[in-house]
PDB file of C-alpha atoms in Angstrom:
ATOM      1  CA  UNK A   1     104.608 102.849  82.488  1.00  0.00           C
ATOM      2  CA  UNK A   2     101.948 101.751  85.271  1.00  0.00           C
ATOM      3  CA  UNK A   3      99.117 102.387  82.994  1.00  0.00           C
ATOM      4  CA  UNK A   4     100.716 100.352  80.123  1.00  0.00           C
ATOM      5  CA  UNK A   5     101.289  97.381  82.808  1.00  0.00           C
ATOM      6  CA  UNK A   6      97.974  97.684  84.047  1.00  0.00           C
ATOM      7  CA  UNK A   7      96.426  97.256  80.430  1.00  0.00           C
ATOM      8  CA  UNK A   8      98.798  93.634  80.153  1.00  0.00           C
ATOM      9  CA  UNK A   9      96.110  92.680  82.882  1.00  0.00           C
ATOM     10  CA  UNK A  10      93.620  93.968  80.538  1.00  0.00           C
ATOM     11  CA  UNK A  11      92.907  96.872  83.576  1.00  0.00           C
ATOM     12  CA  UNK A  12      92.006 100.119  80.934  1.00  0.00           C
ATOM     13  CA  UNK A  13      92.530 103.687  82.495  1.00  0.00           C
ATOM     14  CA  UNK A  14      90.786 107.275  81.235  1.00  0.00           C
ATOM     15  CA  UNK A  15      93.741 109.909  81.376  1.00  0.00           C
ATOM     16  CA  UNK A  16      91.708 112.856  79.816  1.00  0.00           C
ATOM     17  CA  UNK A  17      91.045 114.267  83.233  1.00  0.00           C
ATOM     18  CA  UNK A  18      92.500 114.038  87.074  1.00  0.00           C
ATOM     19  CA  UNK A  19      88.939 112.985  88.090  1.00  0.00           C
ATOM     20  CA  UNK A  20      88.869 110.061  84.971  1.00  0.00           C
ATOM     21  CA  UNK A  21      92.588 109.004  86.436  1.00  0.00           C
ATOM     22  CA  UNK A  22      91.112 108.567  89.632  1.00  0.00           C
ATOM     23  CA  UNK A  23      87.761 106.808  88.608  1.00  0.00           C
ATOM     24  CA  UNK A  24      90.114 104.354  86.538  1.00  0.00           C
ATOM     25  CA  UNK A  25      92.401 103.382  89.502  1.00  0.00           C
ATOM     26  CA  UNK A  26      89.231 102.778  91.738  1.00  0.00           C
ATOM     27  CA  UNK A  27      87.650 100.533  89.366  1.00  0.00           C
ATOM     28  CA  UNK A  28      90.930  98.604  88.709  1.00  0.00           C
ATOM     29  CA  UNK A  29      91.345  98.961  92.308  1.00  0.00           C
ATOM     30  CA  UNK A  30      87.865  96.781  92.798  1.00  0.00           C
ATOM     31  CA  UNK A  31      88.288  94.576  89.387  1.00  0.00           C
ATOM     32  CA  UNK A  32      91.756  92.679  90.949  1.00  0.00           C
ATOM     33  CA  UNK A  33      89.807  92.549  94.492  1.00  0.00           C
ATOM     34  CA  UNK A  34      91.172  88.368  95.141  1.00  0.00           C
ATOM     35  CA  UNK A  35      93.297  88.013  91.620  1.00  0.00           C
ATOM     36  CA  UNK A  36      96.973  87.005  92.052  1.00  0.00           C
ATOM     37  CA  UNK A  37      98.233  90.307  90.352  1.00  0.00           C
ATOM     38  CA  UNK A  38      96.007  92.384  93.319  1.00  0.00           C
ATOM     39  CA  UNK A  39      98.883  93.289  95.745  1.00  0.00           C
ATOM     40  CA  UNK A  40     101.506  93.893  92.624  1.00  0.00           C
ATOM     41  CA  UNK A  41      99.349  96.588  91.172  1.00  0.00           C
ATOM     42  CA  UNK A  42      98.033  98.053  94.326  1.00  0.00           C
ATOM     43  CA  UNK A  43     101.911  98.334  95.604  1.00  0.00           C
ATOM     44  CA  UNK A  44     102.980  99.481  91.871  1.00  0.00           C
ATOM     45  CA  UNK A  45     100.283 101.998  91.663  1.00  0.00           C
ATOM     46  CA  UNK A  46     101.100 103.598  94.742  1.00  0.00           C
ATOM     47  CA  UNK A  47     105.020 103.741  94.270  1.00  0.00           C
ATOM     48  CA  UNK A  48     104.039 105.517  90.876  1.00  0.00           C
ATOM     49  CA  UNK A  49     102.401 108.664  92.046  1.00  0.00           C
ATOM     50  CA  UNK A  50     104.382 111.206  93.845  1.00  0.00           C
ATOM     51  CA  UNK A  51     105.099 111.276  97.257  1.00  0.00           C
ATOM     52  CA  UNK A  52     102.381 113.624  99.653  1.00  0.00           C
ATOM     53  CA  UNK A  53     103.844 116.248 101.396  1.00  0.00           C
ATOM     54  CA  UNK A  54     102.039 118.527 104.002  1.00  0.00           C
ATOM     55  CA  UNK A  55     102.248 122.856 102.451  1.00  0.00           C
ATOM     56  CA  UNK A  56     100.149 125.753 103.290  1.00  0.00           C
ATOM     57  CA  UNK A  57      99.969 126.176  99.057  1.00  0.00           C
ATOM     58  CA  UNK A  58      96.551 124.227  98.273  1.00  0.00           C
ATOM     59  CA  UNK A  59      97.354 122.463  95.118  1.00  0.00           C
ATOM     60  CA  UNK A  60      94.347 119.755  95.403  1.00  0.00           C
ATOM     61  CA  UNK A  61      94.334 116.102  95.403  1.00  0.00           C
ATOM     62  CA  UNK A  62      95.473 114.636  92.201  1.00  0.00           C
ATOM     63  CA  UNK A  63      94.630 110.500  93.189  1.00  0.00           C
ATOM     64  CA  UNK A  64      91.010 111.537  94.403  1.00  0.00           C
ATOM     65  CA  UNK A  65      90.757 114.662  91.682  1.00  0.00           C
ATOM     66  CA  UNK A  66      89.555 116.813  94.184  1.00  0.00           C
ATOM     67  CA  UNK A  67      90.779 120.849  93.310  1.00  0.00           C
ATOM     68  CA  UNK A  68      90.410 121.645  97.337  1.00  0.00           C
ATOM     69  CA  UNK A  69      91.534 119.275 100.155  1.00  0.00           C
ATOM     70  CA  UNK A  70      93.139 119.728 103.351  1.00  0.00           C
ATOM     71  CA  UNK A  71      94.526 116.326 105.207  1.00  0.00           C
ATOM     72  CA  UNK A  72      92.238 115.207 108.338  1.00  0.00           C
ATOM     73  CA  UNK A  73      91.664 112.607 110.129  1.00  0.00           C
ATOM     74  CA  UNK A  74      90.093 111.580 112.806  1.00  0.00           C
ATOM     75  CA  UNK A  75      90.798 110.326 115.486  1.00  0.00           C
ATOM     76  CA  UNK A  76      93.944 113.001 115.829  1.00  0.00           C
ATOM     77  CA  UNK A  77      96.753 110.221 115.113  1.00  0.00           C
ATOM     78  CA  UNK A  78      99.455 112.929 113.227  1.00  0.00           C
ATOM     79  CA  UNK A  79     100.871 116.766 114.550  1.00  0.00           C
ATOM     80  CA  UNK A  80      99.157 117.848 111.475  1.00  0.00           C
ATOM     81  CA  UNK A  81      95.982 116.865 112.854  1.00  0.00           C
ATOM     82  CA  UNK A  82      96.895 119.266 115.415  1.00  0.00           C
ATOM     83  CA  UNK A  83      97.369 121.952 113.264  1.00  0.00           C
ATOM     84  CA  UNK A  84      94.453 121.837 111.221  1.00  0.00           C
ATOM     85  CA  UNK A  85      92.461 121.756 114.076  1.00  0.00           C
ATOM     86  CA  UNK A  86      93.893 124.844 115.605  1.00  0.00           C
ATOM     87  CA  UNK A  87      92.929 126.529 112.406  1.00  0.00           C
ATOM     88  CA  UNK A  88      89.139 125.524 112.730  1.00  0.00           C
ATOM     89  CA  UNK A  89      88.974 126.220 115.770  1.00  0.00           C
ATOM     90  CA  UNK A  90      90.375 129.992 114.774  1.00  0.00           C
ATOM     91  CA  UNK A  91      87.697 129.886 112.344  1.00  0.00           C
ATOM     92  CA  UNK A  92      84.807 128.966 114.149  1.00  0.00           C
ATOM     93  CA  UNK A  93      85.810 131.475 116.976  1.00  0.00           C
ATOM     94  CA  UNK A  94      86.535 134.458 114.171  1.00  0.00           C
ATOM     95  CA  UNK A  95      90.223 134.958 115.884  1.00  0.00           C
ATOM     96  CA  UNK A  96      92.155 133.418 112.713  1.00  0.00           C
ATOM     97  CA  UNK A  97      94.954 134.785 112.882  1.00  0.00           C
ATOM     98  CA  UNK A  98      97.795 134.102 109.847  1.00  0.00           C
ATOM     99  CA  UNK A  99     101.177 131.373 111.415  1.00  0.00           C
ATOM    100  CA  UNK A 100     104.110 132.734 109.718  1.00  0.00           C
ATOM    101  CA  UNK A 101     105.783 129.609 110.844  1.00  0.00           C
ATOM    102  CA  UNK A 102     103.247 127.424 109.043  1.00  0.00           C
ATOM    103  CA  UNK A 103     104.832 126.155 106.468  1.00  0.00           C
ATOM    104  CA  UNK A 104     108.504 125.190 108.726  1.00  0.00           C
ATOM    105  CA  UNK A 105     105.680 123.174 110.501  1.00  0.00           C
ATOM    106  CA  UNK A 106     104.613 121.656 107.117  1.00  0.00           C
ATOM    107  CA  UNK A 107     107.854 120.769 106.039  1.00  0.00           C
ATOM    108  CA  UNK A 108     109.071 119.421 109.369  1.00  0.00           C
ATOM    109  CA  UNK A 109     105.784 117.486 109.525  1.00  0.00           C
ATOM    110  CA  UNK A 110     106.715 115.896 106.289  1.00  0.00           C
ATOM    111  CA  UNK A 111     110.375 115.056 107.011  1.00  0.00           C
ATOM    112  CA  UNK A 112     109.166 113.342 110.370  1.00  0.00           C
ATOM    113  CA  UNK A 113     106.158 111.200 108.046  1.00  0.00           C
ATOM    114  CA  UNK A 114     109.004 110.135 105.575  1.00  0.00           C
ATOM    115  CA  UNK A 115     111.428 108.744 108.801  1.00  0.00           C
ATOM    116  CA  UNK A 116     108.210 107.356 110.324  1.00  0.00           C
ATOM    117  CA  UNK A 117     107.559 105.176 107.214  1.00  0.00           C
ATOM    118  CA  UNK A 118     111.175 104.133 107.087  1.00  0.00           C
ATOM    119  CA  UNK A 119     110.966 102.977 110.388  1.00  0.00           C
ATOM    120  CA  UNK A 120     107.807 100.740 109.878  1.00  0.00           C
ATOM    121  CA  UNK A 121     109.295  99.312 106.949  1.00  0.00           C
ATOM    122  CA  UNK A 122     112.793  98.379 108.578  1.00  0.00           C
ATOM    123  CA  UNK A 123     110.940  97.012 111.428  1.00  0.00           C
ATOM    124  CA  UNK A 124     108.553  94.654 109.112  1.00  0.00           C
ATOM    125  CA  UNK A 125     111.563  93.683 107.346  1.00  0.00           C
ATOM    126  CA  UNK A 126     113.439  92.339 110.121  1.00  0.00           C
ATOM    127  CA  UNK A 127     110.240  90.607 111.682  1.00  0.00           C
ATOM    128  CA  UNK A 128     109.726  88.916 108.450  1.00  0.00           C
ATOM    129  CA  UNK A 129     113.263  87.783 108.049  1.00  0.00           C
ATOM    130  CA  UNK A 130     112.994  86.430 111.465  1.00  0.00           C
ATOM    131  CA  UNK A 131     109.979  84.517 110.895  1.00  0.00           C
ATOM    132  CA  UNK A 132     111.210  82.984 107.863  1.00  0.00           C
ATOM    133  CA  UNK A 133     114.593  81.477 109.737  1.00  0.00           C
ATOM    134  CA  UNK A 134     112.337  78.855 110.778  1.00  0.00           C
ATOM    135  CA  UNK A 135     111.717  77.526 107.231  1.00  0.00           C
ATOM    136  CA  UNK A 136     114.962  77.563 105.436  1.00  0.00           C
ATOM    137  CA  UNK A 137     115.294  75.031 102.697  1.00  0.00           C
ATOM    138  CA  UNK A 138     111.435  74.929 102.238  1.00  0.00           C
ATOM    139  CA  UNK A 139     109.276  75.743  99.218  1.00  0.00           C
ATOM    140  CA  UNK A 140     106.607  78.033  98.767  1.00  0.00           C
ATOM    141  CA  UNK A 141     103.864  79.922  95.801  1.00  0.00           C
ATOM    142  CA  UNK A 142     104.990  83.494  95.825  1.00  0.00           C
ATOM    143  CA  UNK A 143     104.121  85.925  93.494  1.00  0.00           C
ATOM    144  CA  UNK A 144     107.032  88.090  91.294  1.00  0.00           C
ATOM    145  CA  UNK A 145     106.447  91.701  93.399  1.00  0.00           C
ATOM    146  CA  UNK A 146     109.850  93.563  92.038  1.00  0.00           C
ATOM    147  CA  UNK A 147     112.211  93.579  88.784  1.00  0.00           C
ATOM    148  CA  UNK A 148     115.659  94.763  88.621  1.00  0.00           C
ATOM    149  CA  UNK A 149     118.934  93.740  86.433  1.00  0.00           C
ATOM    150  CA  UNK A 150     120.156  92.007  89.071  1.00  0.00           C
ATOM    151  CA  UNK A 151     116.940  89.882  89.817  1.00  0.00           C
ATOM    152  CA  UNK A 152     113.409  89.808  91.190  1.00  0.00           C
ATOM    153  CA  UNK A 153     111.837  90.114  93.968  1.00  0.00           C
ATOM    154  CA  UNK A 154     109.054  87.734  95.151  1.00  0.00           C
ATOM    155  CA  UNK A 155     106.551  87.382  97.999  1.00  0.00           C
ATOM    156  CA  UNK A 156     105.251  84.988  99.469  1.00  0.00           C
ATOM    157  CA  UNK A 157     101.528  84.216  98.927  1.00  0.00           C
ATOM    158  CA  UNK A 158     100.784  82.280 102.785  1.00  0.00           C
ATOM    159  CA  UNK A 159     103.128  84.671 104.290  1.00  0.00           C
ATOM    160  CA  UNK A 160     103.455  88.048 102.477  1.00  0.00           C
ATOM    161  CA  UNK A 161     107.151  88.104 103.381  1.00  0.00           C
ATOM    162  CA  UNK A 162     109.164  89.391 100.268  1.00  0.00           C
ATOM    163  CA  UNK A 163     112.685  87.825  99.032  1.00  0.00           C
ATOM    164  CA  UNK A 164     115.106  87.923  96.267  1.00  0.00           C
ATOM    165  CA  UNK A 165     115.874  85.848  93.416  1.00  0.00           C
ATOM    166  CA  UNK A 166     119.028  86.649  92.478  1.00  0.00           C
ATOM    167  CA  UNK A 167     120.390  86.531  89.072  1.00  0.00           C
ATOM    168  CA  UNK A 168     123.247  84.324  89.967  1.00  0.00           C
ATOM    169  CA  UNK A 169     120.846  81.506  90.751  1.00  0.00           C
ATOM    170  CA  UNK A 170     119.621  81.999  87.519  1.00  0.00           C
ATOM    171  CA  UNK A 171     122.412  81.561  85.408  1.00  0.00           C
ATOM    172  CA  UNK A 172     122.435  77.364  85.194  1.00  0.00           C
ATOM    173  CA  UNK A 173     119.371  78.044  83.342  1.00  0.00           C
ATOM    174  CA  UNK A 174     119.563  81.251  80.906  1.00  0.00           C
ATOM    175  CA  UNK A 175     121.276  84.452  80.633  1.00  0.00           C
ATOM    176  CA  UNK A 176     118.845  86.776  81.560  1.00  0.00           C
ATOM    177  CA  UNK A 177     118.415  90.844  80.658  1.00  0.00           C
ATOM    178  CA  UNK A 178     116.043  93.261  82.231  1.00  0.00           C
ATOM    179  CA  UNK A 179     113.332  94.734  79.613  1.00  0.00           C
ATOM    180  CA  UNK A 180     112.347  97.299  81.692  1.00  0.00           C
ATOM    181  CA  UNK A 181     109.138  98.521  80.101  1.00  0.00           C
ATOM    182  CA  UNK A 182     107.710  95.106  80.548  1.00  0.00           C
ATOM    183  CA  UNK A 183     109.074  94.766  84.523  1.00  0.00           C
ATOM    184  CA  UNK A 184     110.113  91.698  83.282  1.00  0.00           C
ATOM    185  CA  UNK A 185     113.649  89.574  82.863  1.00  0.00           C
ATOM    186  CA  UNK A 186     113.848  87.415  79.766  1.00  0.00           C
ATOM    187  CA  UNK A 187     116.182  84.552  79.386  1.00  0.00           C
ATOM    188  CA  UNK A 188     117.984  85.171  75.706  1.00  0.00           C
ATOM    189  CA  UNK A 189     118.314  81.994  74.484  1.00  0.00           C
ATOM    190  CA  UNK A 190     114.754  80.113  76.280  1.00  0.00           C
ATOM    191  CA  UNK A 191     112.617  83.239  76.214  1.00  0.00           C
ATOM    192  CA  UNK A 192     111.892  82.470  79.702  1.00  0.00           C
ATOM    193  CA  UNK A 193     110.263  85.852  81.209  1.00  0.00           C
ATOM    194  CA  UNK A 194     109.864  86.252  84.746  1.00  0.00           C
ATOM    195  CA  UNK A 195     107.126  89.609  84.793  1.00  0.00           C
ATOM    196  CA  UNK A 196     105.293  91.548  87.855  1.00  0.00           C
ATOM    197  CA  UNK A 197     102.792  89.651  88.696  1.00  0.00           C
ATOM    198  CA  UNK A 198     103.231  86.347  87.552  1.00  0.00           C
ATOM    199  CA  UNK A 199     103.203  83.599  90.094  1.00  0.00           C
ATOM    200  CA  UNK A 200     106.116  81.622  90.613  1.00  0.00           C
ATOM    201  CA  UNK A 201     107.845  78.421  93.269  1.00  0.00           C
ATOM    202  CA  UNK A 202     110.536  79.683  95.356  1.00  0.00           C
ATOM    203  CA  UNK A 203     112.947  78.127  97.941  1.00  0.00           C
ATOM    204  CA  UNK A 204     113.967  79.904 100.840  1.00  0.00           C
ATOM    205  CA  UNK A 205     117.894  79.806 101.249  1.00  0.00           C
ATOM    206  CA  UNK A 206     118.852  81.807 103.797  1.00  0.00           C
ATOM    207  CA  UNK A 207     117.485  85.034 106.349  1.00  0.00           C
ATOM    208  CA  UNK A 208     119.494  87.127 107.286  1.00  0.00           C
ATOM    209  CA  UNK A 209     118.896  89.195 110.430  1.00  0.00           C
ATOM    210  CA  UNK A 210     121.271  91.536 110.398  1.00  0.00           C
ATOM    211  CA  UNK A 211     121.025  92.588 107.307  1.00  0.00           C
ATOM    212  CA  UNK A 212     117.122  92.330 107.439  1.00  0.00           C
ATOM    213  CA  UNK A 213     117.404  90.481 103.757  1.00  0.00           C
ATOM    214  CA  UNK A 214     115.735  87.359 102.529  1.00  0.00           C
ATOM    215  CA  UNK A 215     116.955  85.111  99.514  1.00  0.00           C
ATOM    216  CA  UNK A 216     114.799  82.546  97.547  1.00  0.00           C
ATOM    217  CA  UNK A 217     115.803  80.801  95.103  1.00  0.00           C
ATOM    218  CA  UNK A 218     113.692  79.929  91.831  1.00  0.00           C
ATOM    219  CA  UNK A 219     112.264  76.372  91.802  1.00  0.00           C
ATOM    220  CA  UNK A 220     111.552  74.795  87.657  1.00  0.00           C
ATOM    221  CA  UNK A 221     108.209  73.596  87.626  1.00  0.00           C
ATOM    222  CA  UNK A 222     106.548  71.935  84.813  1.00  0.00           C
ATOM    223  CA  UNK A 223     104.830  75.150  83.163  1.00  0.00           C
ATOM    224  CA  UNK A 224     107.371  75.464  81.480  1.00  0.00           C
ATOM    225  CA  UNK A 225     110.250  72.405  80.727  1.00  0.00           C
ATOM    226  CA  UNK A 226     113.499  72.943  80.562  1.00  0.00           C
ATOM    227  CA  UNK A 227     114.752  73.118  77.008  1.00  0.00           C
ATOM    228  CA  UNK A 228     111.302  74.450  75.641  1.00  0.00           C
ATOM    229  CA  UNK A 229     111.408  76.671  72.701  1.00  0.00           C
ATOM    230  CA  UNK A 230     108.704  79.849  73.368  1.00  0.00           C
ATOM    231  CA  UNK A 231     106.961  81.129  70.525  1.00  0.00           C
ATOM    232  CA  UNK A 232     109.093  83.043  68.176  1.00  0.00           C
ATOM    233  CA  UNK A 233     107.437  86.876  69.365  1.00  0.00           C
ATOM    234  CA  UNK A 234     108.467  86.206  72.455  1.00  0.00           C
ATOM    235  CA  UNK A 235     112.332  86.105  72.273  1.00  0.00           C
ATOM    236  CA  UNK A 236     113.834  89.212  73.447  1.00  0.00           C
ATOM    237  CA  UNK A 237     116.108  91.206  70.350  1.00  0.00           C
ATOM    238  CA  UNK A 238     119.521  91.837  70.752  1.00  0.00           C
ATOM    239  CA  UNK A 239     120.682  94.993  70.733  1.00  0.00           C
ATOM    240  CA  UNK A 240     123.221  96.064  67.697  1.00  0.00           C
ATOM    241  CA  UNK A 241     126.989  95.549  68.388  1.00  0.00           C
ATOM    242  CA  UNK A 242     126.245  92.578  70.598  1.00  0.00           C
ATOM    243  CA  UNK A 243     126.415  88.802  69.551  1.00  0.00           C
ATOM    244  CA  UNK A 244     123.818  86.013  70.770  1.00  0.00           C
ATOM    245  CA  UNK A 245     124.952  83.993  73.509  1.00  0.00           C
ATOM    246  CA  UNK A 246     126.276  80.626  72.361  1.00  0.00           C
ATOM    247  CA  UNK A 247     123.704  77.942  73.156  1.00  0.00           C
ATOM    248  CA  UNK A 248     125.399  75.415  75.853  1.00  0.00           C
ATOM    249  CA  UNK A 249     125.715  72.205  74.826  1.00  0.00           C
ATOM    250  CA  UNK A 250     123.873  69.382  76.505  1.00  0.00           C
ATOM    251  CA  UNK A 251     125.655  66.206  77.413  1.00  0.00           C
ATOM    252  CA  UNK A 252     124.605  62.695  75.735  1.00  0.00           C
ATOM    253  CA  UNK A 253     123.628  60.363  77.984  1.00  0.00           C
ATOM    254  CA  UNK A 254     126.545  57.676  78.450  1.00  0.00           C
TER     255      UNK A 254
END
């Protein structure tokens, strides 16, 4: 699914081999280097590939298509760090000698990463949701950075503090259904689509500390007027067993 995004951005990708895979992702990585869609496909392309977890099993490095790697860096900033160390140091002494407890230190190493991670990104959260108390009701560019049924997530382009649209806002304007290879909502009678990626003018409405959760609300600009018909390859189909939504109808002016 990331690959077929990335090609809507006209990004191509060479899956015949690990090291191709890699190559591609580096050179899409360097093509979207100050493009709106840069932080949506970096963010995308990371959430795609499977989580790294530290084991005494060397099974390579599939983003970097290397067949042999070991995780090091340096400075020591990790208890892995540690460990490999210890290991060269056995090595370049000749007294290796084999850790039966290696791989409990592997997996406890990865459990402690994971909570680690959760913590920076609860903390984040809650500073950006503080920050942004201080400009409810205000408008800002944002670009679309999540997709779900029940709305879309967008950040902020001055800021890079992330918010949801919720599908409830939307309703005034369109009933709108998730097409999910596409990570994109599409209004059923307009066409609108709101897609990754695309760049859109949100309000924020409310921050709420406690629950560490922003809301924005969608603001209609004129790219697109209200009561514009898309073009006709555009409109989402229906699936069978389930009638079109009744187009609303508009007032006259008195």
């Amino acid at each position: 699914p990331f690959i077929a995004f990335a090609r809507k951005f006209g990004h191509k990708f060479d899956t015949s081999t690990p090291e191709k895979v890699a190559e591609s992702f580096n050179q899409m990585l360097r093509d979207v280097e100050g493009k709106p869609e840069k932080h949506v496909l970096e963010s995308l392309g990371i959430r795609t590939m499977a989580k790294a977890a530290y084991t005494t099993e060397n099974i390579g490095h599939y983003g970097l298509g290397f067949e042999d790697y070991c995780h090091f860096t340096s400075p020591i900033r990790r208890y892995p760090d540690i460990l490999v160390h210890r290991v060269l140091e056995g090595v370049l002494r000749n007294s290796i000698k084999p850790d039966k407890k290696m791989e409990q230190k592997c997996k406890h190493a990865s459990e402690r990463e994971r909570a680690a991670m959760e913590a920076e990104r609860a903390g984040n959260k809650y500073k950006q949701v503080e920050y942004m108390r201080d400009f409810i009701g205000e408008e800002f560019e944002g670009v679309i950075s999540g997709v779900a049924a029940f709305g879309f997530w967008v950040e902020t382009i001055e800021h890079k503090c992330e918010g949801m649209v919720s599908i409830t806002s939307l309703a005034e304007y369109d009933e709108f259904r998730l097409v999910e290879g596409d990570y994109s909502l599409v209004g059923m009678r307009s066409g609108r689509r709101f897609r990754m990626g695309d760049r859109v003018r949100i309000k924020v409405i409310s921050a709420n500390l406690d629950k560490r959760q922003l809301d924005y609300e969608w603001v209609l600009t004129a790219t697109l007027e209200e009561g514009e018909e898309p073009a006709e390859e555009q409109k989402p189909q229906l699936e069978k067993g389930k009638q079109k939504p009744k187009r609303k109808k508009k007032k006259q002016e008195e």
